[in-house]
Coordinates of C-alpha atoms in Angstrom, one line a residue:
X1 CA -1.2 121.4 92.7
X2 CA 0.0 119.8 95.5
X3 CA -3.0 117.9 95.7
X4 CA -1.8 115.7 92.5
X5 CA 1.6 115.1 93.2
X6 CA 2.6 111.8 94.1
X7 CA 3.9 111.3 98.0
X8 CA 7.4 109.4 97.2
X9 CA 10.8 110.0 98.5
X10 CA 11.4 110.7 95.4
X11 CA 9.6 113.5 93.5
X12 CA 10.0 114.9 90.0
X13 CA 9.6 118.1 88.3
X14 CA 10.0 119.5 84.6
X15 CA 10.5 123.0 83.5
X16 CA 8.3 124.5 81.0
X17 CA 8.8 128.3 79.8
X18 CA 7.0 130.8 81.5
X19 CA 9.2 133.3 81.1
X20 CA 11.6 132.7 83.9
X21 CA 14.7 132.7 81.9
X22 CA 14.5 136.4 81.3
X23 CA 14.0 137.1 85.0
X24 CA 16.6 139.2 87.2
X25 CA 19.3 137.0 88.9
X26 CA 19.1 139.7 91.4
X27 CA 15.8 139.1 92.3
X28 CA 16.2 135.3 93.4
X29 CA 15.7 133.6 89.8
X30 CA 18.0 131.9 88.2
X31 CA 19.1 133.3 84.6
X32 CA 18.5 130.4 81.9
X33 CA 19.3 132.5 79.0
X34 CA 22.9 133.7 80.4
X35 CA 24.5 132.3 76.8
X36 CA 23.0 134.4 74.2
X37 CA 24.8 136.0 72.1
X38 CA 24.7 139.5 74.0
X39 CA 26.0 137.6 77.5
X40 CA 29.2 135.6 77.4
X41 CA 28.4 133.7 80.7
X42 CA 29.7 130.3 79.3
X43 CA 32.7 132.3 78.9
X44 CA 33.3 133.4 82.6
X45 CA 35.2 131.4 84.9
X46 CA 33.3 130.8 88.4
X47 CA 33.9 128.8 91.3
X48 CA 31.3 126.6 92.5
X49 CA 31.7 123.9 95.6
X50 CA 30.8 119.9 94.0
X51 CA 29.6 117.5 96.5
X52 CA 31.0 113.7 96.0
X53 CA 29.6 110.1 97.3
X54 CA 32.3 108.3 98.1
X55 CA 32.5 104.3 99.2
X56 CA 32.2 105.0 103.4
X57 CA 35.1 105.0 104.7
X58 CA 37.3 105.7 102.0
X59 CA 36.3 109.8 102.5
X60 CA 40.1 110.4 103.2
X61 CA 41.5 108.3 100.9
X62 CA 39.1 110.5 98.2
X63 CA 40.0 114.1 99.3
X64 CA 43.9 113.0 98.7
X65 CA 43.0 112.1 95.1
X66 CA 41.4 115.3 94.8
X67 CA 44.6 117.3 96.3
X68 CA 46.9 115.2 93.9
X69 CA 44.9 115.3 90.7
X70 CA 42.6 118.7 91.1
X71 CA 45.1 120.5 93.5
X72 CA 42.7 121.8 96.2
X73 CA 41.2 120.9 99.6
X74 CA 38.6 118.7 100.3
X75 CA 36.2 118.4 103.3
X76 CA 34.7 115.0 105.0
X77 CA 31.0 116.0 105.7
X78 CA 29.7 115.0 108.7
X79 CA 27.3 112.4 106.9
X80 CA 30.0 109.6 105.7
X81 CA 30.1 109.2 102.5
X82 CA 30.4 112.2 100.7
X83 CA 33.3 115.0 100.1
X84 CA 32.9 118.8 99.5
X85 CA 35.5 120.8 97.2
X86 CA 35.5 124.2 95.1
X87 CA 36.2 123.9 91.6
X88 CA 36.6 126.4 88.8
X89 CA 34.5 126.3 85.9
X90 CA 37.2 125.5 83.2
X91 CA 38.4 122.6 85.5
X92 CA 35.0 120.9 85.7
X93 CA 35.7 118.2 83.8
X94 CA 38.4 116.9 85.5
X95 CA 36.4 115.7 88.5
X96 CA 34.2 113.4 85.8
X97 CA 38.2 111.4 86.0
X98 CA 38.8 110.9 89.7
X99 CA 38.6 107.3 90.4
X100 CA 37.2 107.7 94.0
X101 CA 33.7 108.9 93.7
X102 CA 30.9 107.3 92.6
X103 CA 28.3 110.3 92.1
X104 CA 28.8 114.3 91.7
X105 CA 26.7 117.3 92.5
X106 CA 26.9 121.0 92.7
X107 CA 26.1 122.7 95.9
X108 CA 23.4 125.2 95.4
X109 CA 23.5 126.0 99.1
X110 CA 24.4 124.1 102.6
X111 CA 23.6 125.0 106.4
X112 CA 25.5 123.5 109.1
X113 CA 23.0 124.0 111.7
X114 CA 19.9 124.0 110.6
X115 CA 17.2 124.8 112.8
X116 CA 14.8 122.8 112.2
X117 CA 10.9 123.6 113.7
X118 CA 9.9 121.5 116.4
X119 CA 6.4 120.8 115.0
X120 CA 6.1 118.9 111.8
X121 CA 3.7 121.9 110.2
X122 CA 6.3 124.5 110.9
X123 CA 9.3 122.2 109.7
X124 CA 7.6 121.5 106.5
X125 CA 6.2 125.1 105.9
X126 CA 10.4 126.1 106.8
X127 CA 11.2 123.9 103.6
X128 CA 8.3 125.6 101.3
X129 CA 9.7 129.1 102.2
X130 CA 12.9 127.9 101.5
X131 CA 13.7 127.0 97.6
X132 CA 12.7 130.7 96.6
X133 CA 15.6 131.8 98.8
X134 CA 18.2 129.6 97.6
X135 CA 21.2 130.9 94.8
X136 CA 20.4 128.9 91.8
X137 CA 22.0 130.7 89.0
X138 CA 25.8 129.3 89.2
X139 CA 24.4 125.8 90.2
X140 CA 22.3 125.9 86.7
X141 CA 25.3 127.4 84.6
X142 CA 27.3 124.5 85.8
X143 CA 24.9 122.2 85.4
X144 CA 24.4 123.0 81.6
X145 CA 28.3 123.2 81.5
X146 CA 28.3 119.6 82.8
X147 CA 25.9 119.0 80.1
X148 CA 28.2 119.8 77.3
X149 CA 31.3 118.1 78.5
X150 CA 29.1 115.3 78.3
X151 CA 28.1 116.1 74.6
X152 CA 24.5 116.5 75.6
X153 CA 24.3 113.1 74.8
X154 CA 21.1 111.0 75.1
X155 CA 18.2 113.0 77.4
X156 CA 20.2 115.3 78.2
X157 CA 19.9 117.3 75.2
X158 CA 17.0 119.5 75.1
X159 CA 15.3 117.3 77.8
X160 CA 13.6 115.6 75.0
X161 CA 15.1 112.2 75.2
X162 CA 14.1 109.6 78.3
X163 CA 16.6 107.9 80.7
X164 CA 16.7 104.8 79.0
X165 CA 17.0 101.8 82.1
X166 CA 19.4 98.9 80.0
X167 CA 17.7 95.6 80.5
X168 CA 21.3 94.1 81.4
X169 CA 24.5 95.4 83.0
X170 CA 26.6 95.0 80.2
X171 CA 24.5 98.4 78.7
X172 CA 25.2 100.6 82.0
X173 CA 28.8 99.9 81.4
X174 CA 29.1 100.9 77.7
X175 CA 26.9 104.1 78.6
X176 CA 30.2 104.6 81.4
X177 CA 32.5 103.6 78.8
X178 CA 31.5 106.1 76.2
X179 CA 30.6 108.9 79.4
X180 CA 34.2 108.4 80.1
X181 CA 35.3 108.4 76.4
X182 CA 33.7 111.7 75.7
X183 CA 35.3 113.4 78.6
X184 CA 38.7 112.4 77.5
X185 CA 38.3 114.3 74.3
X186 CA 37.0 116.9 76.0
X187 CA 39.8 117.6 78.1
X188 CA 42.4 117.1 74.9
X189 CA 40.2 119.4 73.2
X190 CA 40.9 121.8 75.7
X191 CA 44.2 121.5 76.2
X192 CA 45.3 122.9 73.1
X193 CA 43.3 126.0 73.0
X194 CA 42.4 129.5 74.5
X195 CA 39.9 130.1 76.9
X196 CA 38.5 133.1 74.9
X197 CA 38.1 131.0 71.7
X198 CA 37.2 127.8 72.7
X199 CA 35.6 127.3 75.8
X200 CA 34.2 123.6 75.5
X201 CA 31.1 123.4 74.1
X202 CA 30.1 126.4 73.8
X203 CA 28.0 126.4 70.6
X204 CA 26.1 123.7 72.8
X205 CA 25.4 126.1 76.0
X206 CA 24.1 128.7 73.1
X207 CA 22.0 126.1 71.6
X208 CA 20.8 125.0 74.9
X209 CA 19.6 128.5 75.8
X210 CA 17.7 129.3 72.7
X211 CA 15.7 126.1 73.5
X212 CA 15.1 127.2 77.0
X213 CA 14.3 130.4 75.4
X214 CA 12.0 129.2 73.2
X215 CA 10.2 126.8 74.8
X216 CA 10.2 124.1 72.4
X217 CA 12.3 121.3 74.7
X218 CA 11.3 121.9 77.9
X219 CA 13.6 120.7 80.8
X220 CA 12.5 118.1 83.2
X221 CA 13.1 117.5 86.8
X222 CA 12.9 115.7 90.0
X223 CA 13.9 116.4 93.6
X224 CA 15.6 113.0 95.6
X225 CA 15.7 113.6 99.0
X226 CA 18.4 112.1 101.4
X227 CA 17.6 112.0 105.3
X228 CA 19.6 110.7 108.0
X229 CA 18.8 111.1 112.0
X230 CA 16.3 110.1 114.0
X231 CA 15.3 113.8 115.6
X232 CA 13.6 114.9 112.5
X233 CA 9.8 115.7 113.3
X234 CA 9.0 114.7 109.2
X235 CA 10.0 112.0 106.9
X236 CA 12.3 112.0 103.8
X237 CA 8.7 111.5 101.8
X238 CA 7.2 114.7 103.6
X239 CA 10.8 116.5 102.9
X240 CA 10.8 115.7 99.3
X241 CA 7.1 116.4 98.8
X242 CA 7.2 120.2 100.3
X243 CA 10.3 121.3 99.1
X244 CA 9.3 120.0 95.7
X245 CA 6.0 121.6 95.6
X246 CA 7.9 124.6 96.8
X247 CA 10.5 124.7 93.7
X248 CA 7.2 123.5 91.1
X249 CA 5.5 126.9 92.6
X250 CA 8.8 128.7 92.4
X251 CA 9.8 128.0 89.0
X252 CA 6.5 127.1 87.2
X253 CA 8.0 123.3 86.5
X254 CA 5.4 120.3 86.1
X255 CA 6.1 116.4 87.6
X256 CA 7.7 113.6 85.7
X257 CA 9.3 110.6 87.4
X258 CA 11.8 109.2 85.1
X259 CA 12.7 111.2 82.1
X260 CA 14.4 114.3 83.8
X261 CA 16.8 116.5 83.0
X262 CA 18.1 117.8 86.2
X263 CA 18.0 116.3 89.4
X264 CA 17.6 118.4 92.7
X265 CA 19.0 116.9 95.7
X266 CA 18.0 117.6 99.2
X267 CA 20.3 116.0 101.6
X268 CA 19.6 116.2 105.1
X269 CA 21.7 114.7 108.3
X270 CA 21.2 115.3 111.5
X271 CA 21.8 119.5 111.7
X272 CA 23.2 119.6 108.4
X273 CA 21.3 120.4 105.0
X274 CA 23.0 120.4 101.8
X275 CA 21.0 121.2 97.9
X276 CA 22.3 120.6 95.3
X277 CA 22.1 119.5 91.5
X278 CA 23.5 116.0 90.1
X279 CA 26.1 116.1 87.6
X280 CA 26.0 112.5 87.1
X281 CA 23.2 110.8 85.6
X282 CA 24.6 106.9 86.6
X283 CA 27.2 106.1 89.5
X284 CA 31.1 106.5 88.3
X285 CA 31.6 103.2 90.1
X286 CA 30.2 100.8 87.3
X287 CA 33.1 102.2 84.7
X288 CA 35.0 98.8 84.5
X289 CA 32.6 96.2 84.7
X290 CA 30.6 94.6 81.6
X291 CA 30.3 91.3 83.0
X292 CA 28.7 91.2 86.6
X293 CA 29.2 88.4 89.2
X294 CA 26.9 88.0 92.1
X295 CA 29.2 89.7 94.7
X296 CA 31.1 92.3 92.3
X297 CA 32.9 95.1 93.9
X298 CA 32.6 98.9 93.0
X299 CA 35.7 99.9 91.0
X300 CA 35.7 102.9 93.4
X301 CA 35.6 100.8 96.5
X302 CA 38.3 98.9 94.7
X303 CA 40.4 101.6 94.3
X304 CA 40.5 102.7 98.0
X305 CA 42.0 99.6 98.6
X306 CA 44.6 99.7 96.0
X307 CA 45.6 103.1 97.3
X308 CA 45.9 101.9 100.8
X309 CA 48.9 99.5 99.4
X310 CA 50.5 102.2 97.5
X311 CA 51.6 100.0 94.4
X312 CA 55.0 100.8 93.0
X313 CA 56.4 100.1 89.6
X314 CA 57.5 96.5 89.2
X315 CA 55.3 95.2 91.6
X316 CA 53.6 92.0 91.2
X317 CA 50.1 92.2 92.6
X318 CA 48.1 89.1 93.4
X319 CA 44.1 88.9 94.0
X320 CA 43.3 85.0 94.2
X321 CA 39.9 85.3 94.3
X322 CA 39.4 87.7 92.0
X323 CA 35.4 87.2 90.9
X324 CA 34.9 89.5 88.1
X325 CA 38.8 90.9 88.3
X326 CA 37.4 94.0 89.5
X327 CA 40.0 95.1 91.4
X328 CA 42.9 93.8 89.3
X329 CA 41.4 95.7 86.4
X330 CA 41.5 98.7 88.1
X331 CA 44.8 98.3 89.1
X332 CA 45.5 97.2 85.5
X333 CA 44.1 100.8 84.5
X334 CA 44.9 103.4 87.1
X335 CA 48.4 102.0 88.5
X336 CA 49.5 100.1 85.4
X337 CA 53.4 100.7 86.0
X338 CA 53.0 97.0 88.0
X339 CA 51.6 93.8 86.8
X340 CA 48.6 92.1 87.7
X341 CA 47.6 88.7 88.2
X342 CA 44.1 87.7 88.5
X343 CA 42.9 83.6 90.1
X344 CA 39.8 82.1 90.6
X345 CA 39.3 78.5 91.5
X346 CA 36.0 78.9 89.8
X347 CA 35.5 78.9 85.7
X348 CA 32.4 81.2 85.7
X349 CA 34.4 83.7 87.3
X350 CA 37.5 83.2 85.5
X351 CA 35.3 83.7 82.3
X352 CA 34.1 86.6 83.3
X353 CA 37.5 88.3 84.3
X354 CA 38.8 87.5 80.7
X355 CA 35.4 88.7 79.3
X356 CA 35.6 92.1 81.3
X357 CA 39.3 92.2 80.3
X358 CA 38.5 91.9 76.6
X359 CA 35.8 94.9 77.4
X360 CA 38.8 97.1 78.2
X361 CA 41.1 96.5 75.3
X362 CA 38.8 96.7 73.2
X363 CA 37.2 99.9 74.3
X364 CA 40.8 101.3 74.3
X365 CA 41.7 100.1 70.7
X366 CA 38.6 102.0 69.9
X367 CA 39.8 105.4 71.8
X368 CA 43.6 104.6 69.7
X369 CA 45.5 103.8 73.0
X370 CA 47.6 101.0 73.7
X371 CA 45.3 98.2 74.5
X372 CA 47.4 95.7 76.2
X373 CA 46.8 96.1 80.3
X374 CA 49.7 94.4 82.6
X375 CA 47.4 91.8 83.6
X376 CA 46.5 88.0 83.2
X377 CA 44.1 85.5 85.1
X378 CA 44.9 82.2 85.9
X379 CA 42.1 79.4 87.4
X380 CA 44.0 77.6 90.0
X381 CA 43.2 76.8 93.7
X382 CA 43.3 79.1 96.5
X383 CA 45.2 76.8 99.1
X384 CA 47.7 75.6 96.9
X385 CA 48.8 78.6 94.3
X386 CA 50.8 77.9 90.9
X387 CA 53.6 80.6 92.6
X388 CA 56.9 80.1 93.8
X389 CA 57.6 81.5 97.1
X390 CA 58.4 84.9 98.3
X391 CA 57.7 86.1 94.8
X392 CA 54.5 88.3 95.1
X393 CA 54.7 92.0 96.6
X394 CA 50.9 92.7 97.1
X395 CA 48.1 90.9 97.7
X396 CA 44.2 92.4 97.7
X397 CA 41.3 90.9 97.1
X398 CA 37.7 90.6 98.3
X399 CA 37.4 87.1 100.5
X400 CA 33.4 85.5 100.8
X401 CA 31.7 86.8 103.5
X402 CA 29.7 83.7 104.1
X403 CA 26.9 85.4 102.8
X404 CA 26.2 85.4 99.2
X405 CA 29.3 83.3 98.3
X406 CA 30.4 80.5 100.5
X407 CA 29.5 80.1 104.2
X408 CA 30.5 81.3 107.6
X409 CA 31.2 77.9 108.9
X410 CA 33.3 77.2 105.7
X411 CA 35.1 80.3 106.4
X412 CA 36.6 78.8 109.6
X413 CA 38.7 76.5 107.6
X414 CA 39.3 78.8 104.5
X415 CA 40.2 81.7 106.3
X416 CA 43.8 80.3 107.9
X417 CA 44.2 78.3 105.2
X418 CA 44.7 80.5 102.5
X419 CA 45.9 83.2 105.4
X420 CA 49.0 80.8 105.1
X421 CA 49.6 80.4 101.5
X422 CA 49.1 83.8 101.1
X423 CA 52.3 84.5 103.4
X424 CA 53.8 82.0 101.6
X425 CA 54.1 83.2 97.8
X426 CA 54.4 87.2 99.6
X427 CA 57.6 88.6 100.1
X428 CA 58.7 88.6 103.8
X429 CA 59.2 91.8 104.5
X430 CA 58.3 93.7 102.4
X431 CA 55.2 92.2 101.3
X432 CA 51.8 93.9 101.8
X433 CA 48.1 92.4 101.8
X434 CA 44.6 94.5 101.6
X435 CA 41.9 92.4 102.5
X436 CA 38.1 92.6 103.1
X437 CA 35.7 91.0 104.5
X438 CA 32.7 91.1 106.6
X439 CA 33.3 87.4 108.8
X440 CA 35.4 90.0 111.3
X441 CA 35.5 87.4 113.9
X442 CA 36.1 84.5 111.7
X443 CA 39.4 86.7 110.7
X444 CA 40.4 87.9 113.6
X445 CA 41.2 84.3 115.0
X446 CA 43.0 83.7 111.7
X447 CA 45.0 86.3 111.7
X448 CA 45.4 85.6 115.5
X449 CA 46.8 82.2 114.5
X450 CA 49.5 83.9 112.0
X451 CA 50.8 86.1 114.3
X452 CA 54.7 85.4 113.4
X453 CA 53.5 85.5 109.1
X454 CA 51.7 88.6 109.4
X455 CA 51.4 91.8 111.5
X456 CA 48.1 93.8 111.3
X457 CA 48.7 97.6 110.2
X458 CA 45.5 99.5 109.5
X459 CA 42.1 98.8 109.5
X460 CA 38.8 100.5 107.1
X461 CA 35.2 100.1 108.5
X462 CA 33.3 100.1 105.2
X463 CA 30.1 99.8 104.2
X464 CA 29.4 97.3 101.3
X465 CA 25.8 96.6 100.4
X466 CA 24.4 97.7 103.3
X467 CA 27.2 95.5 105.3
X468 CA 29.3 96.3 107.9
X469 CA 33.0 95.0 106.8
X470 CA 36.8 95.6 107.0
X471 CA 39.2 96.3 104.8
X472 CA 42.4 95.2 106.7
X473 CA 45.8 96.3 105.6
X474 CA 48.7 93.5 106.8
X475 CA 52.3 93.8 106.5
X476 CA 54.0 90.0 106.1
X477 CA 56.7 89.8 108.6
X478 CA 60.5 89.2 108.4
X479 CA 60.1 85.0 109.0
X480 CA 61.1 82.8 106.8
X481 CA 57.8 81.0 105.5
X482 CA 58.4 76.7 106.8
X483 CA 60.2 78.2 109.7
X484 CA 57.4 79.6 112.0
X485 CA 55.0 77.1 114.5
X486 CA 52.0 78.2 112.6
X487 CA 53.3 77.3 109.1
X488 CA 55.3 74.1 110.5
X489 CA 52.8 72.5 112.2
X490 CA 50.7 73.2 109.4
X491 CA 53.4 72.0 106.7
X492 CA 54.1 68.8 108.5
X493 CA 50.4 67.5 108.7
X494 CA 50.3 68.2 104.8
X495 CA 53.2 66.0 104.5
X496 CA 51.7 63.6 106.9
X497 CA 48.5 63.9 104.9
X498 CA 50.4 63.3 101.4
X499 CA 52.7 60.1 102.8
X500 CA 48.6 58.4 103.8
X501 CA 47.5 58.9 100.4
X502 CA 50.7 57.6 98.9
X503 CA 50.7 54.7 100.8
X504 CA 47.0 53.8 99.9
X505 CA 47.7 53.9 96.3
X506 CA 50.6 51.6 96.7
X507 CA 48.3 49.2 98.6
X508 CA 45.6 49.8 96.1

């Protein structure tokens, strides 16, 4: 009963077998037996409309990855963040490989305009009525789909198995790693075959059905619910708990917190309400990374930026403060037609670029690719780089944002500082830079200072743990680097410096 559920944003529920999978789709209920022998519904081709979380502000940036590698249109929700996009059944696992996203779901159903009840009761009681009137079936088929393009591996098969949390990073990024792994061979298994035949997986869907069918492995669930807007008469704990209640009541499924099966989303902003089912158990975004830094960036966010400088082959990238090489290893991996070089003026971090390199090759040796990645690091210091000049095309990297690393008032220095030997080793002309940062004012007067080394593009608003920051795309000017008042001044008070500490050694 309602009585014993627990009042969380987050709720859970498990099916059990009541009989529900032989139910008429007609009549509301979803189907769970639609791959028995006698019905070939893992056969059929539908289309179904995925939902995607995407790093904020990189929404664009995501629905042109989906027109380039999927070859349909996506839609920027109103809520930042997230992507909408129909996709065939036999192309499902295809958006498991875009690079942009960090979680997937199929839509079950979405209103634009809600109308929501003025009075909390009535609001509520709306989102108790509503989960019997919502189109399950294709959501669940796709879901189970999802579930063998994964290889039912872990919980996911038969709902027996728990959601194991790893007690250090490293074990989220091998669970990616071999997520990622699997759905490579699924799509070369595919490939070569007929849809008739071999539709991936497909002993798996039977298998999954006669379980359902029988009872023995009963699914479990929970319902997340996602609220934004401050005109909402309930909370996203009230939300959760009806609407859950509402589908336990519906379906005859029973509570359990952390070893479920399928997760029911309820995304509300403002007017707009989207459910749906997650297709991801753990965030795409952690597919790189074994060894974790204390500011490490999201390969996804990471490769918003590298689109935004359009790498071409040949290039020479630079990221000078490269932390865990997260962005250079994407790079390395998804735009490997230029070469990488990856600094650090600090040896933890350096270590852990190699280590997260290593990760890589190694987990590509064991796929039977190549596993050499166009990429090395190098421990060096930021202000004075190891390069010659004009002989970098792109720099990107993440600069401290005084926060966790460094400190705003250190930033004052650093900032035009390494502004400057930046333009310095970067083509003039041609030359590109993607930075981010949350110090904006600290880089605006930098940048303000190198007005004749570099010229200000573009600019993302992003949000990166809960921070408001930029990602800034700068194009380095036509001047000759020594020959500009910001870099001359600059260049003759090093000499100045250098001629002082020569002659104190020579007096020494």
């Amino acid at each position: 009963s309602l009585n014993t559920m627990e009042i969380e944003a987050t709720l859970s529920y498990s099916m059990s077998s009541h009989g529900d999978e032989d139910q008429d789709p007609e009549k509301g209920q979803p189907s769970h037996s639609s791959c028995t022998d006698t019905d070939a519904t893992c056969l059929e081709i539908i289309t179904v409309t995925v939902g995607a979380t995407v790093p904020t502000g990189f929404e664009l940036t995501a629905a042109e990855e989906v027109k380039e590698k999927i070859g349909v249109d996506a839609r920027v929700s109103k809520d930042r963040g997230r992507i909408y996009f129909p996709i065939t059944t036999d192309k499902l696992f295809q958006v498991h490989l875009l690079r942009s996203v960090d979680n997937l779901f199929v839509v079950v159903e979405e209103y634009d305009h809600y109308q929501f009840k003025q009075s909390k009761e009535e609001a509520l009681m709306d989102f108790q009525q509503l989960a019997s009137k919502l189109p399950w079936t294709n959501a669940l088929e796709v879901w189970k789909l999802n579930g063998t393009l994964k290889k039912k591996k872990g919980h996911r098969k038969g709902g027996n198995g728990s959601k194991m949390k790893p007690n250090i990073e490293a074990h989220h990024a091998t669970e990616a790693d071999t997520e990622q792994q699997e759905l490579t061979e699924a799509v070369d298994a595919s490939e070569g075959q007929t849809k008739a035949e071999s539709t991936p997986g497909l002993e798996d869907c039977e298998q999954t059905s006669e379980e359902l069918a029988s009872g023995a492995k009963p699914i479990k669930f929970r319902v997340t619910c996602n609220r934004a807007g401050d005109k909402h008469s309930f909370s996203s704990n009230e939300a959760a708990r009806d609407f859950g209640g509402a589908v336990q009541e519906f379906f005859q499924w029973k509570a359990d917190m952390t070893k479920f099966d399928i997760e029911v989303l309820l995304n509300i902003h403002n007017e707009e309400v989207v459910i749906g089912i997650a297709l991801t158990e753990e965030s795409l975004h952690r597919r790189n990374i074994s060894h974790f830094g204390p500011t490490t960036l999201r390969s996804t966010l990471c490769y918003g930026m590298l689109r935004l400088c359009k790498p071409q082959a040949s290039d020479i990238i630079l990221d000078p403060m490269c932390g865990t090489g997260a962005i250079p290893l994407e790079g390395a991996i998804e735009f490997n037609s230029s070469f990488y070089i990856a600094g650090d003026n600090n040896d933890m971090a350096v270590n852990r670029t190699v280590n997260n390199i290593c990760h890589i090759q190694k987990r590509r040796a064991d796929k039977g690719s190549a596993p050499c990645l166009p990429i090395d690091t190098v421990r060096w210091d930021l202000c004075s780089l190891p390069m010659r000049t004009s002989s970098v095309d792109i720099i990107i990297t993440d600069m401290p944002f005084g926060k966790r690393m460094g400190s705003r008032k250190k930033n004052w220095d650093l900032y035009p500082s390494c502004l400057r030997e930046m333009a310095r080793v970067c083509r003039p002309g041609t030359g590109k830079a993607v930075l981010l940062t949350q110090d904006k004012k600290c880089f605006a007067k930098a940048i303000s200072r190198m007005g004749g080394l570099w010229r200000k593009l573009h600019t993302v608003w992003v949000n990166v743990g809960g921070l408001h920051a930029g990602v800034y795309l700068l194009k380095r000017t036509g001047a000759v680097f020594g020959q500009t008042p910001e870099d001359v001044h600059e260049s003759r008070g090093a000499l100045n410096e250098q001629a002082n500490e020569k002659e104190d050694k020579e007096l020494s």
